[in-house]
C-alpha cells in the first residue's frame, strides 16, 4: 500500500503523459544496465535502477546526465523520487529548480540512493 501511494503521487504529477516516449539516453558514473528515459517537449522521466540480483545496492552521490531528449531548451524543475520504501527517503527526495536544458541535454547531481531513483523533469 505504501508503494502504491508513491506511484499514485508520481503518476498524478506527470504533465505531458500522452506525449512521453522513449528517446535519448541517461548515464551515471556507476555501472548499471537499467537506465531509461521517456521524454516529450515539455517533460522527461529518467529511471535508474540497480542490475538484476543487486537488490540492496547503494549508489554514491553522482551526476545524472540526460542527452538526446525531446525537451525544449529552457529552465525546468527536477524532482528526485525514490519509488521504494527505504527509511524516510520514500517518495520525493529533493526538488531542484532552474535546471537548464540545452539541445535536449541536462545534468543534475543525485544524492546517494539505494536500488533505484527517478528524475522527473518538468
PDB file of C-alpha atoms in Angstrom:
ATOM      1  CA  UNK A   1       0.000   0.000   0.000  1.00  0.00           C
ATOM      2  CA  UNK A   2       2.818   2.445   0.815  1.00  0.00           C
ATOM      3  CA  UNK A   3       4.432   1.821  -2.592  1.00  0.00           C
ATOM      4  CA  UNK A   4       1.073   2.423  -4.305  1.00  0.00           C
ATOM      5  CA  UNK A   5       0.830   5.867  -2.680  1.00  0.00           C
ATOM      6  CA  UNK A   6       4.246   6.841  -4.033  1.00  0.00           C
ATOM      7  CA  UNK A   7       3.335   5.577  -7.507  1.00  0.00           C
ATOM      8  CA  UNK A   8      -0.041   7.371  -7.457  1.00  0.00           C
ATOM      9  CA  UNK A   9       1.577  10.659  -6.381  1.00  0.00           C
ATOM     10  CA  UNK A  10       4.194  10.318  -9.122  1.00  0.00           C
ATOM     11  CA  UNK A  11       1.616   9.389 -11.777  1.00  0.00           C
ATOM     12  CA  UNK A  12      -0.533  12.394 -10.851  1.00  0.00           C
ATOM     13  CA  UNK A  13       2.500  14.706 -11.152  1.00  0.00           C
ATOM     14  CA  UNK A  14       3.046  13.938 -14.864  1.00  0.00           C
ATOM     15  CA  UNK A  15       2.200  16.972 -17.006  1.00  0.00           C
ATOM     16  CA  UNK A  16       2.557  15.630 -20.575  1.00  0.00           C
ATOM     17  CA  UNK A  17       1.853  11.904 -20.227  1.00  0.00           C
ATOM     18  CA  UNK A  18       0.270  11.356 -23.691  1.00  0.00           C
ATOM     19  CA  UNK A  19       3.411  12.622 -25.430  1.00  0.00           C
ATOM     20  CA  UNK A  20       6.097  10.847 -23.374  1.00  0.00           C
ATOM     21  CA  UNK A  21       8.047   8.341 -25.442  1.00  0.00           C
ATOM     22  CA  UNK A  22      11.419   6.600 -25.445  1.00  0.00           C
ATOM     23  CA  UNK A  23      14.171   8.767 -26.864  1.00  0.00           C
ATOM     24  CA  UNK A  24      17.537   9.995 -25.715  1.00  0.00           C
ATOM     25  CA  UNK A  25      19.730   8.440 -23.089  1.00  0.00           C
ATOM     26  CA  UNK A  26      20.606   8.537 -19.402  1.00  0.00           C
ATOM     27  CA  UNK A  27      24.026   7.951 -17.912  1.00  0.00           C
ATOM     28  CA  UNK A  28      25.609   7.869 -14.471  1.00  0.00           C
ATOM     29  CA  UNK A  29      29.154   7.020 -13.434  1.00  0.00           C
ATOM     30  CA  UNK A  30      28.191   3.832 -11.568  1.00  0.00           C
ATOM     31  CA  UNK A  31      27.675   0.940 -13.978  1.00  0.00           C
ATOM     32  CA  UNK A  32      24.121  -0.349 -14.292  1.00  0.00           C
ATOM     33  CA  UNK A  33      22.201  -1.881 -17.188  1.00  0.00           C
ATOM     34  CA  UNK A  34      18.909  -0.288 -16.161  1.00  0.00           C
ATOM     35  CA  UNK A  35      18.794   3.329 -17.358  1.00  0.00           C
ATOM     36  CA  UNK A  36      15.674   4.523 -19.170  1.00  0.00           C
ATOM     37  CA  UNK A  37      14.364   7.841 -20.451  1.00  0.00           C
ATOM     38  CA  UNK A  38      10.898   8.933 -21.548  1.00  0.00           C
ATOM     39  CA  UNK A  39      10.609  12.466 -22.881  1.00  0.00           C
ATOM     40  CA  UNK A  40       8.415  14.974 -24.660  1.00  0.00           C
ATOM     41  CA  UNK A  41       8.935  18.636 -25.485  1.00  0.00           C
ATOM     42  CA  UNK A  42       7.605  19.572 -22.005  1.00  0.00           C
ATOM     43  CA  UNK A  43       8.660  16.762 -19.668  1.00  0.00           C
ATOM     44  CA  UNK A  44      11.109  13.901 -19.134  1.00  0.00           C
ATOM     45  CA  UNK A  45      11.282  10.931 -16.789  1.00  0.00           C
ATOM     46  CA  UNK A  46      14.659   9.261 -16.195  1.00  0.00           C
ATOM     47  CA  UNK A  47      14.795   5.984 -14.271  1.00  0.00           C
ATOM     48  CA  UNK A  48      17.989   4.390 -12.973  1.00  0.00           C
ATOM     49  CA  UNK A  49      17.982   1.039 -11.188  1.00  0.00           C
ATOM     50  CA  UNK A  50      20.487  -1.498  -9.917  1.00  0.00           C
ATOM     51  CA  UNK A  51      21.151  -4.584 -12.004  1.00  0.00           C
ATOM     52  CA  UNK A  52      19.011  -7.665 -11.515  1.00  0.00           C
ATOM     53  CA  UNK A  53      20.227  -9.540  -8.448  1.00  0.00           C
ATOM     54  CA  UNK A  54      21.612  -6.415  -6.754  1.00  0.00           C
ATOM     55  CA  UNK A  55      18.514  -5.582  -4.744  1.00  0.00           C
ATOM     56  CA  UNK A  56      20.301  -3.794  -1.919  1.00  0.00           C
ATOM     57  CA  UNK A  57      22.876  -1.856  -3.947  1.00  0.00           C
ATOM     58  CA  UNK A  58      23.698   1.629  -2.700  1.00  0.00           C
ATOM     59  CA  UNK A  59      24.802   4.168  -5.314  1.00  0.00           C
ATOM     60  CA  UNK A  60      27.112   7.022  -4.296  1.00  0.00           C
ATOM     61  CA  UNK A  61      26.191  10.659  -4.918  1.00  0.00           C
ATOM     62  CA  UNK A  62      26.970  11.401  -8.574  1.00  0.00           C
ATOM     63  CA  UNK A  63      25.858  13.296 -11.664  1.00  0.00           C
ATOM     64  CA  UNK A  64      22.951  12.090 -13.794  1.00  0.00           C
ATOM     65  CA  UNK A  65      23.317  13.135 -17.421  1.00  0.00           C
ATOM     66  CA  UNK A  66      20.450  13.179 -19.900  1.00  0.00           C
ATOM     67  CA  UNK A  67      21.185  13.627 -23.584  1.00  0.00           C
ATOM     68  CA  UNK A  68      19.126  13.473 -26.757  1.00  0.00           C
ATOM     69  CA  UNK A  69      15.811  14.119 -25.008  1.00  0.00           C
ATOM     70  CA  UNK A  70      12.910  15.841 -26.771  1.00  0.00           C
ATOM     71  CA  UNK A  71      12.838  18.632 -24.148  1.00  0.00           C
ATOM     72  CA  UNK A  72      12.635  22.182 -25.479  1.00  0.00           C
ATOM     73  CA  UNK A  73      15.517  24.432 -24.397  1.00  0.00           C
ATOM     74  CA  UNK A  74      14.810  26.349 -21.193  1.00  0.00           C
ATOM     75  CA  UNK A  75      14.587  26.177 -17.406  1.00  0.00           C
ATOM     76  CA  UNK A  76      12.975  23.186 -15.670  1.00  0.00           C
ATOM     77  CA  UNK A  77      12.329  21.760 -12.226  1.00  0.00           C
ATOM     78  CA  UNK A  78      13.726  18.300 -11.450  1.00  0.00           C
ATOM     79  CA  UNK A  79      12.076  16.199  -8.750  1.00  0.00           C
ATOM     80  CA  UNK A  80      14.172  13.287  -7.488  1.00  0.00           C
ATOM     81  CA  UNK A  81      11.899  10.471  -6.365  1.00  0.00           C
ATOM     82  CA  UNK A  82      12.595   7.233  -4.502  1.00  0.00           C
ATOM     83  CA  UNK A  83       9.859   4.825  -5.661  1.00  0.00           C
ATOM     84  CA  UNK A  84      10.589   2.248  -2.934  1.00  0.00           C
ATOM     85  CA  UNK A  85      10.255   2.097   0.820  1.00  0.00           C
ATOM     86  CA  UNK A  86      13.671   2.621   2.433  1.00  0.00           C
ATOM     87  CA  UNK A  87      13.631   4.653   5.618  1.00  0.00           C
ATOM     88  CA  UNK A  88      12.460   8.243   5.307  1.00  0.00           C
ATOM     89  CA  UNK A  89      13.521   8.667   1.664  1.00  0.00           C
ATOM     90  CA  UNK A  90      10.293   7.311   0.209  1.00  0.00           C
ATOM     91  CA  UNK A  91       8.675   9.483  -2.427  1.00  0.00           C
ATOM     92  CA  UNK A  92      10.037  12.953  -3.138  1.00  0.00           C
ATOM     93  CA  UNK A  93      13.675  13.143  -2.017  1.00  0.00           C
ATOM     94  CA  UNK A  94      14.604  16.530  -3.437  1.00  0.00           C
ATOM     95  CA  UNK A  95      13.278  19.192  -5.804  1.00  0.00           C
ATOM     96  CA  UNK A  96      15.782  21.224  -7.843  1.00  0.00           C
ATOM     97  CA  UNK A  97      14.597  24.390  -9.579  1.00  0.00           C
ATOM     98  CA  UNK A  98      16.034  26.265 -12.569  1.00  0.00           C
ATOM     99  CA  UNK A  99      17.843  23.370 -14.226  1.00  0.00           C
ATOM    100  CA  UNK A 100      18.922  24.376 -17.732  1.00  0.00           C
ATOM    101  CA  UNK A 101      18.129  22.171 -20.720  1.00  0.00           C
ATOM    102  CA  UNK A 102      20.035  22.909 -23.919  1.00  0.00           C
ATOM    103  CA  UNK A 103      19.873  20.764 -27.031  1.00  0.00           C
ATOM    104  CA  UNK A 104      17.903  18.101 -25.142  1.00  0.00           C
ATOM    105  CA  UNK A 105      20.680  17.698 -22.568  1.00  0.00           C
ATOM    106  CA  UNK A 106      20.937  18.397 -18.850  1.00  0.00           C
ATOM    107  CA  UNK A 107      22.959  17.330 -15.838  1.00  0.00           C
ATOM    108  CA  UNK A 108      21.686  17.051 -12.290  1.00  0.00           C
ATOM    109  CA  UNK A 109      23.521  15.945  -9.162  1.00  0.00           C
ATOM    110  CA  UNK A 110      21.987  12.931  -7.460  1.00  0.00           C
ATOM    111  CA  UNK A 111      22.271  12.246  -3.741  1.00  0.00           C
ATOM    112  CA  UNK A 112      23.340   8.750  -2.738  1.00  0.00           C
ATOM    113  CA  UNK A 113      20.456   6.343  -3.253  1.00  0.00           C
ATOM    114  CA  UNK A 114      19.619   2.687  -2.814  1.00  0.00           C
ATOM    115  CA  UNK A 115      18.371   0.388  -5.606  1.00  0.00           C
ATOM    116  CA  UNK A 116      16.665   2.981  -7.850  1.00  0.00           C
ATOM    117  CA  UNK A 117      15.791   6.630  -8.370  1.00  0.00           C
ATOM    118  CA  UNK A 118      13.570   8.635 -10.705  1.00  0.00           C
ATOM    119  CA  UNK A 119      14.338  12.117 -12.016  1.00  0.00           C
ATOM    120  CA  UNK A 120      11.140  13.879 -13.143  1.00  0.00           C
ATOM    121  CA  UNK A 121      11.972  16.912 -15.304  1.00  0.00           C
ATOM    122  CA  UNK A 122       9.120  19.352 -15.924  1.00  0.00           C
TER     123      UNK A 122
END
